[in-house]
Tab-separated table of C-alpha atoms in Angstrom:
chain	number	residue	atom	x	y	z
A	1	ASP	CA	93.568	97.167	80.902
A	2	TRP	CA	94.115	97.719	84.822
A	3	SER	CA	96.525	100.669	83.989
A	4	SER	CA	94.028	103.081	82.260
A	5	ASP	CA	91.948	103.189	85.222
A	6	VAL	CA	94.258	102.649	88.346
A	7	CYS	CA	95.558	105.555	90.287
A	8	SER	CA	99.239	105.343	90.560
A	9	SER	CA	99.533	105.802	94.522
A	10	ASP	CA	97.782	107.047	97.244
A	11	LEU	CA	100.145	108.198	100.276
A	12	VAL	CA	98.738	108.523	103.630
A	13	ILE	CA	101.796	109.362	106.213
A	14	GLY	CA	102.132	110.798	109.793
A	15	ASN	CA	98.614	112.075	109.843
A	16	THR	CA	95.575	112.564	112.815
A	17	ILE	CA	92.376	112.104	111.132
A	18	GLU	CA	89.570	112.760	113.643
A	19	ASN	CA	86.353	113.627	114.238
A	20	ASN	CA	84.776	113.351	110.508
A	21	GLN	CA	80.990	112.599	110.217
A	22	PRO	CA	80.810	112.432	106.518
A	23	VAL	CA	76.873	112.852	104.737
A	24	GLY	CA	75.971	109.754	102.671
A	25	ASP	CA	78.029	105.940	101.874
A	26	SER	CA	81.487	106.650	102.672
A	27	ALA	CA	84.106	106.216	104.982
A	28	ALA	CA	84.820	108.691	107.665
A	29	ALA	CA	88.704	108.898	107.595
A	30	ILE	CA	90.030	107.319	104.534
A	31	PHE	CA	88.485	106.101	101.255
A	32	ILE	CA	90.364	104.629	98.337
A	33	TRP	CA	88.862	103.363	94.995
A	34	VAL	CA	90.820	101.684	92.463
A	35	SER	CA	94.683	102.463	93.438
A	36	ASN	CA	97.834	100.744	93.032
A	37	GLY	CA	100.757	101.327	95.317
A	38	ASN	CA	98.926	102.520	98.683
A	39	ILE	CA	100.911	103.159	101.655
A	40	ILE	CA	99.319	104.476	104.823
A	41	VAL	CA	101.820	104.663	107.453
A	42	GLY	CA	102.177	106.054	111.207
A	43	ASN	CA	98.464	107.842	111.281
A	44	THR	CA	96.100	107.811	114.149
A	45	ILE	CA	92.665	107.448	113.104
A	46	ARG	CA	89.852	108.122	115.719
A	47	ASN	CA	86.651	109.437	116.720
A	48	ASN	CA	85.066	109.095	113.334
A	49	VAL	CA	81.223	108.266	112.439
A	50	SER	CA	80.105	106.909	109.547
A	51	SER	CA	77.952	104.028	107.881
A	52	GLN	CA	80.857	102.464	106.387
A	53	GLY	CA	83.782	102.836	109.225
A	54	ALA	CA	86.917	104.521	109.442
A	55	VAL	CA	89.271	103.414	106.486
A	56	GLN	CA	87.985	101.719	103.399
A	57	MET	CA	89.985	100.448	100.286
A	58	TYR	CA	88.098	98.903	97.101
A	59	ASN	CA	89.675	97.169	94.151
A	60	SER	CA	93.256	98.109	94.980
A	61	GLU	CA	96.304	96.493	93.626
A	62	SER	CA	98.835	96.734	96.542
A	63	ILE	CA	98.672	98.022	100.318
A	64	ILE	CA	100.792	98.834	102.985
A	65	PHE	CA	99.116	99.462	106.143
A	66	SER	CA	101.728	100.008	108.985
A	67	GLN	CA	102.101	101.559	112.363
A	68	ASN	CA	98.586	103.179	112.545
A	69	LEU	CA	96.432	103.598	115.411
A	70	VAL	CA	92.883	103.059	114.906
A	71	TYR	CA	90.607	103.673	117.824
A	72	ASP	CA	87.093	104.779	118.907
A	73	ASN	CA	85.577	104.872	115.310
A	74	THR	CA	82.013	104.219	114.822
A	75	VAL	CA	79.870	102.687	111.883
A	76	SER	CA	76.654	104.015	112.568
A	77	GLY	CA	73.261	104.173	110.590
A	78	GLY	CA	71.181	100.965	109.069
A	79	VAL	CA	73.647	100.191	106.323
A	80	VAL	CA	72.776	96.738	105.211
A	81	GLY	CA	74.055	94.343	102.207
A	82	TYR	CA	77.741	95.362	102.344
A	83	ASP	CA	80.648	93.638	104.572
A	84	GLY	CA	82.381	95.997	106.757
A	85	ALA	CA	84.167	96.952	109.630
A	86	GLY	CA	84.263	99.650	112.084
A	87	GLY	CA	88.185	100.484	111.679
A	88	LEU	CA	89.683	98.672	108.564
A	89	TYR	CA	87.682	97.410	105.498
A	90	LEU	CA	89.563	95.956	102.374
A	91	ALA	CA	88.032	94.867	99.242
A	92	ILE	CA	90.364	93.420	97.187
A	93	PRO	CA	89.645	92.100	93.444
A	94	ASP	CA	90.847	89.074	91.728
A	95	GLY	CA	92.231	89.033	88.149
A	96	ALA	CA	95.183	89.938	86.199
A	97	PRO	CA	97.893	92.132	88.558
A	98	PRO	CA	99.465	90.162	91.709
A	99	PHE	CA	97.336	91.928	94.720
A	100	TYR	CA	99.421	91.936	97.710
A	101	GLY	CA	99.086	93.626	100.815
A	102	VAL	CA	101.173	93.954	104.420
A	103	MET	CA	99.084	95.317	107.342
A	104	VAL	CA	101.745	95.017	110.288
A	105	ASN	CA	102.319	96.811	113.548
A	106	ASN	CA	98.989	98.393	114.295
A	107	THR	CA	96.535	98.803	117.080
A	108	PHE	CA	92.976	98.451	116.306
A	109	ALA	CA	90.858	99.030	119.539
A	110	ASN	CA	87.078	99.766	120.442
A	111	ASN	CA	85.945	100.649	116.900
A	112	THR	CA	82.351	99.447	116.851
A	113	THR	CA	79.901	98.106	114.417
A	114	PRO	CA	76.425	97.369	115.534
A	115	SER	CA	75.194	94.149	114.844
A	116	GLY	CA	73.096	94.020	111.600
A	117	ALA	CA	74.892	96.800	110.020
A	118	PHE	CA	76.353	94.585	107.434
A	119	ASN	CA	75.994	90.958	106.144
A	120	GLU	CA	78.985	90.264	107.517
A	121	PRO	CA	80.192	92.733	110.180
A	122	ALA	CA	83.442	92.754	111.871
A	123	SER	CA	84.361	95.037	114.881
A	124	GLN	CA	87.817	95.877	114.066
A	125	VAL	CA	88.782	94.762	110.429
A	126	LEU	CA	87.653	92.315	107.325
A	127	ILE	CA	89.706	91.728	104.495
A	128	ASP	CA	87.586	90.531	101.476
A	129	GLY	CA	88.503	88.885	98.235
A	130	ASP	CA	91.901	87.301	96.778
A	131	VAL	CA	93.815	87.601	99.937
A	132	SER	CA	96.017	85.013	99.006
A	133	LYS	CA	99.251	87.320	99.096
A	134	PHE	CA	98.381	89.107	102.111
A	135	SER	CA	99.871	89.350	105.645
A	136	PHE	CA	98.184	90.531	108.911
A	137	VAL	CA	101.103	90.095	111.143
A	138	ASN	CA	102.038	91.753	114.462
A	139	ASN	CA	98.702	93.654	114.950
A	140	VAL	CA	97.002	94.479	118.398
A	141	LEU	CA	93.316	93.975	118.446
A	142	TYR	CA	90.963	95.048	121.073
A	143	GLY	CA	87.028	95.028	121.072
A	144	THR	CA	84.220	93.828	122.766
A	145	GLY	CA	80.678	92.779	121.766
A	146	SER	CA	79.089	89.788	119.221
A	147	SER	CA	80.849	90.472	116.107
A	148	PRO	CA	84.598	88.766	115.429
A	149	LEU	CA	87.444	91.576	115.446
A	150	LEU	CA	88.946	90.097	112.348
A	151	ILE	CA	87.592	88.328	109.692
A	152	CYS	CA	89.797	86.965	107.099
A	153	ASN	CA	87.770	86.969	103.991
A	154	GLY	CA	84.002	87.393	103.619
A	155	LEU	CA	81.459	87.363	100.859
A	156	TYR	CA	83.716	87.141	98.480
A	157	ALA	CA	86.412	84.010	99.530
A	158	TYR	CA	85.954	82.574	96.529
A	159	LEU	CA	88.293	85.149	94.915
A	160	SER	CA	91.165	83.464	96.590
A	161	PRO	CA	92.825	80.656	95.804
A	162	GLY	CA	94.542	80.435	99.295
A	163	PRO	CA	94.460	81.879	103.178
A	164	MET	CA	95.785	85.299	104.413
A	165	LEU	CA	98.723	84.774	106.349
A	166	VAL	CA	97.810	85.750	110.165
A	167	GLU	CA	100.286	85.567	112.815
A	168	ASN	CA	101.808	86.852	115.828
A	169	ASN	CA	98.927	89.268	116.784
A	170	ASP	CA	97.654	89.969	120.022
A	171	VAL	CA	94.045	89.741	120.341
A	172	PHE	CA	91.304	90.048	122.601
A	173	ASN	CA	87.587	90.243	122.698
A	174	PRO	CA	85.880	89.471	126.436
A	175	SER	CA	82.628	89.038	124.662
A	176	GLY	CA	82.608	87.588	121.733
A	177	PRO	CA	85.133	85.703	119.123
A	178	ALA	CA	88.711	87.097	118.330
A	179	TYR	CA	88.808	85.876	114.755
A	180	ASP	CA	86.185	84.605	112.279
A	181	SER	CA	86.572	81.159	111.069
A	182	SER	CA	87.793	82.249	107.894
A	183	CYS	CA	90.823	82.919	110.003
A	184	ALA	CA	92.249	79.420	109.512
A	185	ASN	CA	95.632	80.131	110.461
A	186	GLY	CA	94.764	82.616	113.099
A	187	ALA	CA	96.630	81.853	116.070
A	188	GLY	CA	98.209	84.619	118.107
């Protein structure tokens, strides 16, 4: 029974979240674990430093991430063994509930993830797990480095019966890949 362990919702709307540096293994700005109906809209998330990036959500059923400005966040430290990203990392479960997510009209820029920081690093966004009912649309991604800006499915790709919808994004990485190969339909 999912409902006994799931928080009803997390709302993060219209905030500036900046200059955080948590101690330990956590995201610097927003960390959500097992929650349904997450709405993160209209926030500025900048200049945060942690071992896990700026925003992380694990095992949550539904997510709306829209009109956020996520920039200049840094992964630091020697975290190895996880997937991760400097801007946004979502780990989507599989199973009974319908999992869905909408990431639309966001800007991710100059978030940094050092190579070797994770098993599979993305500099801006990594969405992993059952992504078959997820959409990543009309976003702007910019970064430099050898890691892709967006990874559409990582180590837990086997949980997803289909790909995530990725379309109409403005993506630029002058020194590396824009998308990982898991973004099969990742045309701009």
